[in-house]
mmCIF file of C-alpha atoms in Angstrom:
data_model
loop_
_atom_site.group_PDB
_atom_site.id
_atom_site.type_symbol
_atom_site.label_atom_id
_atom_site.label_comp_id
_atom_site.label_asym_id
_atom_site.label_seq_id
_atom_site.Cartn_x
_atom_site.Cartn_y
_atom_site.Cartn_z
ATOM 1 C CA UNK P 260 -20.234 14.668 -3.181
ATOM 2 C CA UNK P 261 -16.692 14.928 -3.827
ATOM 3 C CA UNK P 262 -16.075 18.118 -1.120
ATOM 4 C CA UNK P 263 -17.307 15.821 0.671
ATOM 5 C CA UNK P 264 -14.823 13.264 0.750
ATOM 6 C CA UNK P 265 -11.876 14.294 3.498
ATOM 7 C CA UNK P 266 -8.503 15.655 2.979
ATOM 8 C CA UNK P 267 -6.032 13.239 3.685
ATOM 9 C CA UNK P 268 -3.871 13.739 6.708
ATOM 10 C CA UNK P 269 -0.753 15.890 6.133
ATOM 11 C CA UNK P 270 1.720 12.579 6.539
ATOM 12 C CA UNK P 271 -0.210 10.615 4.026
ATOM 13 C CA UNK P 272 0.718 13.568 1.278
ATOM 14 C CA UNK P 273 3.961 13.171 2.505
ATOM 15 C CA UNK P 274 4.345 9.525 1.840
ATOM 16 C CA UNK P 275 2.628 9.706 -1.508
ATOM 17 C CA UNK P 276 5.395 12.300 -2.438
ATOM 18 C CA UNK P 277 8.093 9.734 -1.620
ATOM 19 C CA UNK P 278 6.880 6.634 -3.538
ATOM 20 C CA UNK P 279 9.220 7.464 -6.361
ATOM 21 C CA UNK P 280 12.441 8.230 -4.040
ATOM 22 C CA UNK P 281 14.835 5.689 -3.807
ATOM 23 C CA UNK P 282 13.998 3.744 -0.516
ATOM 24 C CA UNK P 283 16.215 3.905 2.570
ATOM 25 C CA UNK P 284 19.250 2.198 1.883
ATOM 26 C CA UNK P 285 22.806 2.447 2.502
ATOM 27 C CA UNK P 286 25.311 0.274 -0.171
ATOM 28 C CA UNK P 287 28.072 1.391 1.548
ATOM 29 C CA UNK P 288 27.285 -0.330 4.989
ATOM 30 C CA UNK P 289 26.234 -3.446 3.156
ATOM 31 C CA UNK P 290 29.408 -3.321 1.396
ATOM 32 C CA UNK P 291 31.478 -3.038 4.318
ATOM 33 C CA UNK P 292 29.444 -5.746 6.541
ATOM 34 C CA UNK P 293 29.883 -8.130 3.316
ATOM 35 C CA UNK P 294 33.401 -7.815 3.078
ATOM 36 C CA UNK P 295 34.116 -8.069 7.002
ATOM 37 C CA UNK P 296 32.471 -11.476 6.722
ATOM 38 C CA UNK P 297 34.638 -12.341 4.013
ATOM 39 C CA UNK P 298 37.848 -11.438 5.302
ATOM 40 C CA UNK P 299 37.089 -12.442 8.850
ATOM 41 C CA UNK P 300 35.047 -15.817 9.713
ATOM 42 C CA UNK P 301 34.284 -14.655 13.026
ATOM 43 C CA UNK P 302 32.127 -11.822 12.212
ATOM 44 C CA UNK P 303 29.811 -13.972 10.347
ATOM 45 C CA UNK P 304 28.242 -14.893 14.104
ATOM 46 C CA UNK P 305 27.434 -11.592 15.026
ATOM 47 C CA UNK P 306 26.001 -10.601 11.360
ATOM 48 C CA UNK P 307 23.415 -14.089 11.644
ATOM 49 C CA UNK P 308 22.506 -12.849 14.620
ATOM 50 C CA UNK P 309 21.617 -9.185 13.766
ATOM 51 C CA UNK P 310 21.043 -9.083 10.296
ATOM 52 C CA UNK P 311 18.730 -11.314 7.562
ATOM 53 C CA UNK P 312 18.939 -11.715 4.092
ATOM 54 C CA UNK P 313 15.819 -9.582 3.504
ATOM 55 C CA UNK P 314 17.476 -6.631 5.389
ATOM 56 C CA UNK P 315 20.035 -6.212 2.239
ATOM 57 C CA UNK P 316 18.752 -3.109 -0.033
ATOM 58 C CA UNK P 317 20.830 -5.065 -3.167
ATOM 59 C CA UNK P 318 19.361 -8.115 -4.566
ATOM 60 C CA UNK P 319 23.104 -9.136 -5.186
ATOM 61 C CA UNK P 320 24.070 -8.285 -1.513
ATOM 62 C CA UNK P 321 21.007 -10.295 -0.032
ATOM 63 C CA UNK P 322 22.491 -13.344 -2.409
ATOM 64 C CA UNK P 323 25.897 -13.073 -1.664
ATOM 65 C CA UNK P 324 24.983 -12.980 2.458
ATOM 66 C CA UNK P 325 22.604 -16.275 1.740
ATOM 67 C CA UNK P 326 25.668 -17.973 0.283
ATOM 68 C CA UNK P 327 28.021 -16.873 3.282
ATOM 69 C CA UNK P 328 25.684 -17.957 5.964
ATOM 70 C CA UNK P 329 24.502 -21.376 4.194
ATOM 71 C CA UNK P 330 25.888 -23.979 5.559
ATOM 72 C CA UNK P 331 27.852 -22.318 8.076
ATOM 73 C CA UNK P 332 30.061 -25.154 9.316
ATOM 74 C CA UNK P 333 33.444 -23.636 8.148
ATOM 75 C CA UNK P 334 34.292 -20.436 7.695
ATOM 76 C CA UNK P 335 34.206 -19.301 4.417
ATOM 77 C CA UNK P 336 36.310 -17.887 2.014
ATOM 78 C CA UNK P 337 35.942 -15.990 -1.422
ATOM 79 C CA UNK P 338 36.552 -18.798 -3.214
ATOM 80 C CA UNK P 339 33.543 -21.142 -1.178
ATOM 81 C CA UNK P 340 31.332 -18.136 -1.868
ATOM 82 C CA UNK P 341 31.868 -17.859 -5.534
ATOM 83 C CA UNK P 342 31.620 -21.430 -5.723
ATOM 84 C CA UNK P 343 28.348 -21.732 -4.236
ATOM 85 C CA UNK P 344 27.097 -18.419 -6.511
ATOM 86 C CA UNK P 345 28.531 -20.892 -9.740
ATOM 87 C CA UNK P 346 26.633 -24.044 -8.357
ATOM 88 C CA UNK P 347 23.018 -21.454 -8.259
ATOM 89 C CA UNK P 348 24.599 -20.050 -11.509
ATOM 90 C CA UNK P 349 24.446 -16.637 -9.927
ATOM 91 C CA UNK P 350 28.266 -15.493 -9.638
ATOM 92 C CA UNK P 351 27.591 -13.374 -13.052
ATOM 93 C CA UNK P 352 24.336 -11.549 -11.898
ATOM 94 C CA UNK P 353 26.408 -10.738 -8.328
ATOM 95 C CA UNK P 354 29.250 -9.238 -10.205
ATOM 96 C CA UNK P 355 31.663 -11.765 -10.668
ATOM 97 C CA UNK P 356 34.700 -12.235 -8.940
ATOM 98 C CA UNK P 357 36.125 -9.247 -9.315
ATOM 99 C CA UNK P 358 33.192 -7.710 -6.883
ATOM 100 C CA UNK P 359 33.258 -10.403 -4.561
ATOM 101 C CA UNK P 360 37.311 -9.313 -4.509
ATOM 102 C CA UNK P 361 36.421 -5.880 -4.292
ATOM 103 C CA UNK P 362 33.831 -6.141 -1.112
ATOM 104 C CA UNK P 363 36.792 -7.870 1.075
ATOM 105 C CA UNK P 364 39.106 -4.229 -0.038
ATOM 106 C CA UNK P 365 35.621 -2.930 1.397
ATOM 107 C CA UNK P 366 35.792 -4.518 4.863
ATOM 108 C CA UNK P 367 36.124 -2.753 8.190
ATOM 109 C CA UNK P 368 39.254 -2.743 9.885
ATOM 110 C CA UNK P 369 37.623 -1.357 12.841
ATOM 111 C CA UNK P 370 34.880 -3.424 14.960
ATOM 112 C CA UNK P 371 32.795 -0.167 15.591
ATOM 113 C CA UNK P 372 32.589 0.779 12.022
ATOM 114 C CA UNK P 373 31.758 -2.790 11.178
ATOM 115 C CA UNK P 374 28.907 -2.709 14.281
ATOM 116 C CA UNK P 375 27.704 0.902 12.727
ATOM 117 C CA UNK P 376 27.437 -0.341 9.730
ATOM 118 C CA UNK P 377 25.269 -3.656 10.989
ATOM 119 C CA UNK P 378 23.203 -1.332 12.563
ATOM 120 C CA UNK P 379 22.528 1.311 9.882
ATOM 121 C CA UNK P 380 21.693 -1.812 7.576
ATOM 122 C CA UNK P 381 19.302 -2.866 10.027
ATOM 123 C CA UNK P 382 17.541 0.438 10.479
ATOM 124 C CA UNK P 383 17.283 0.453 6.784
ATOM 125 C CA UNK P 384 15.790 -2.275 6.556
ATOM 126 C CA UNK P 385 13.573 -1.331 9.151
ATOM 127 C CA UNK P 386 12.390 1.370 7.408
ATOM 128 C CA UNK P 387 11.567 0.204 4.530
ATOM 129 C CA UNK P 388 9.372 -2.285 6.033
ATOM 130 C CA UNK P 389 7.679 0.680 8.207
ATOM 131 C CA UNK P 390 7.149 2.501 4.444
ATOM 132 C CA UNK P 391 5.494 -0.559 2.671
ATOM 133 C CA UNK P 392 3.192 -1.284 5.893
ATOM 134 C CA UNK P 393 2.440 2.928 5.408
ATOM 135 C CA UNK P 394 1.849 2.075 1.661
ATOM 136 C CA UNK P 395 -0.478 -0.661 2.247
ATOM 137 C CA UNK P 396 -2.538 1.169 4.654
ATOM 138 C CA UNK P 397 -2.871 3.610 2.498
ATOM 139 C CA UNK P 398 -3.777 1.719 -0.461
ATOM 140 C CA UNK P 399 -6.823 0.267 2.151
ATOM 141 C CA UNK P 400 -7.564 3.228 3.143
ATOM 142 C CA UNK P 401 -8.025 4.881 -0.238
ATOM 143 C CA UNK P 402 -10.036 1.494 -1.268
ATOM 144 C CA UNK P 403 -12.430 1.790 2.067
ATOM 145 C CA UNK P 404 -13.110 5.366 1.045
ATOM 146 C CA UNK P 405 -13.788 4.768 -2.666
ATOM 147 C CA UNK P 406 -16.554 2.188 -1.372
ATOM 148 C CA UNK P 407 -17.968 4.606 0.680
ATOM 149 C CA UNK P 408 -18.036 6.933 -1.878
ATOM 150 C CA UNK P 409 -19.673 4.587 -4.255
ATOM 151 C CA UNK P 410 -22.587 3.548 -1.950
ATOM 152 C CA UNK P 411 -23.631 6.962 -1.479
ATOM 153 C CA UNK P 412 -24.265 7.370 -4.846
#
């Protein structure tokens, strides 16, 4: 019964392989978008427009972006942001001050590396999102077939 059962396609193997690689990511673009939007208020526009919290890789990164685009009536500084981290009681778990300090030495002085690095976050994040719909399938697929499998018995 079992040679029965077919050989999964060549790019399934090949995902399987990569579920214990480090997803897509890149800290040093979120790094750089995160301290541009510090340092300069008026890149905060074009990051809310491109970018969501969910596209971060860092759990810290996607909290520090929340806090920068909340309430976006004034443009905020370092000191707003760690404010609002103290008030969720999240400036610790972030990295303190002295990371928050150390993404705006991060930021792009350059608008193209700054819209690269939007980008490359984005693409990311994109797929990562293409890799867990794979993994899901998958995990249906293999499910489906293990039904089959146990009805013909």
């Amino acid at each position: 019964l079992m040679s029965r059962i077919p050989t999964p396609p060549l790019f399934i193997k090949g995902v399987i392989q990569m579920i214990d690689r480090i997803p897509p990511q890149n800290i040093n673009a979120e790094q750089i978008v995160l301290g541009t939007m510090l340092k300069d208020s008026r890149c905060v526009e074009m990051c809310m427009a491109s970018l969501a919290k969910d596209d971060f890789y860092r759990e810290s990164h996607r909290l520090i972006f929340d806090c920068v685009i909340t309430n976006r009536k004034q443009p905020k500084t370092v000191a707003d942001v760690a404010c609002a981290l103290i008030e969720r009681n999240l400036l610790e778990d972030v990295g303190g001050m002295p990371y928050l300090k150390a993404l705006v030495e991060c930021a792009a002085t350059d608008r193209k590396v700054f819209e690269n690095a939007i980008m490359d976050i984005r693409a990311k994040a994109q797929t990562r999102f293409i890799f867990v719909v794979l993994l899901e399938n998958i995990a249906y697929m293999t499910s489906e077939l293990s039904k089959e499998v146990k009805s013909r018995k």
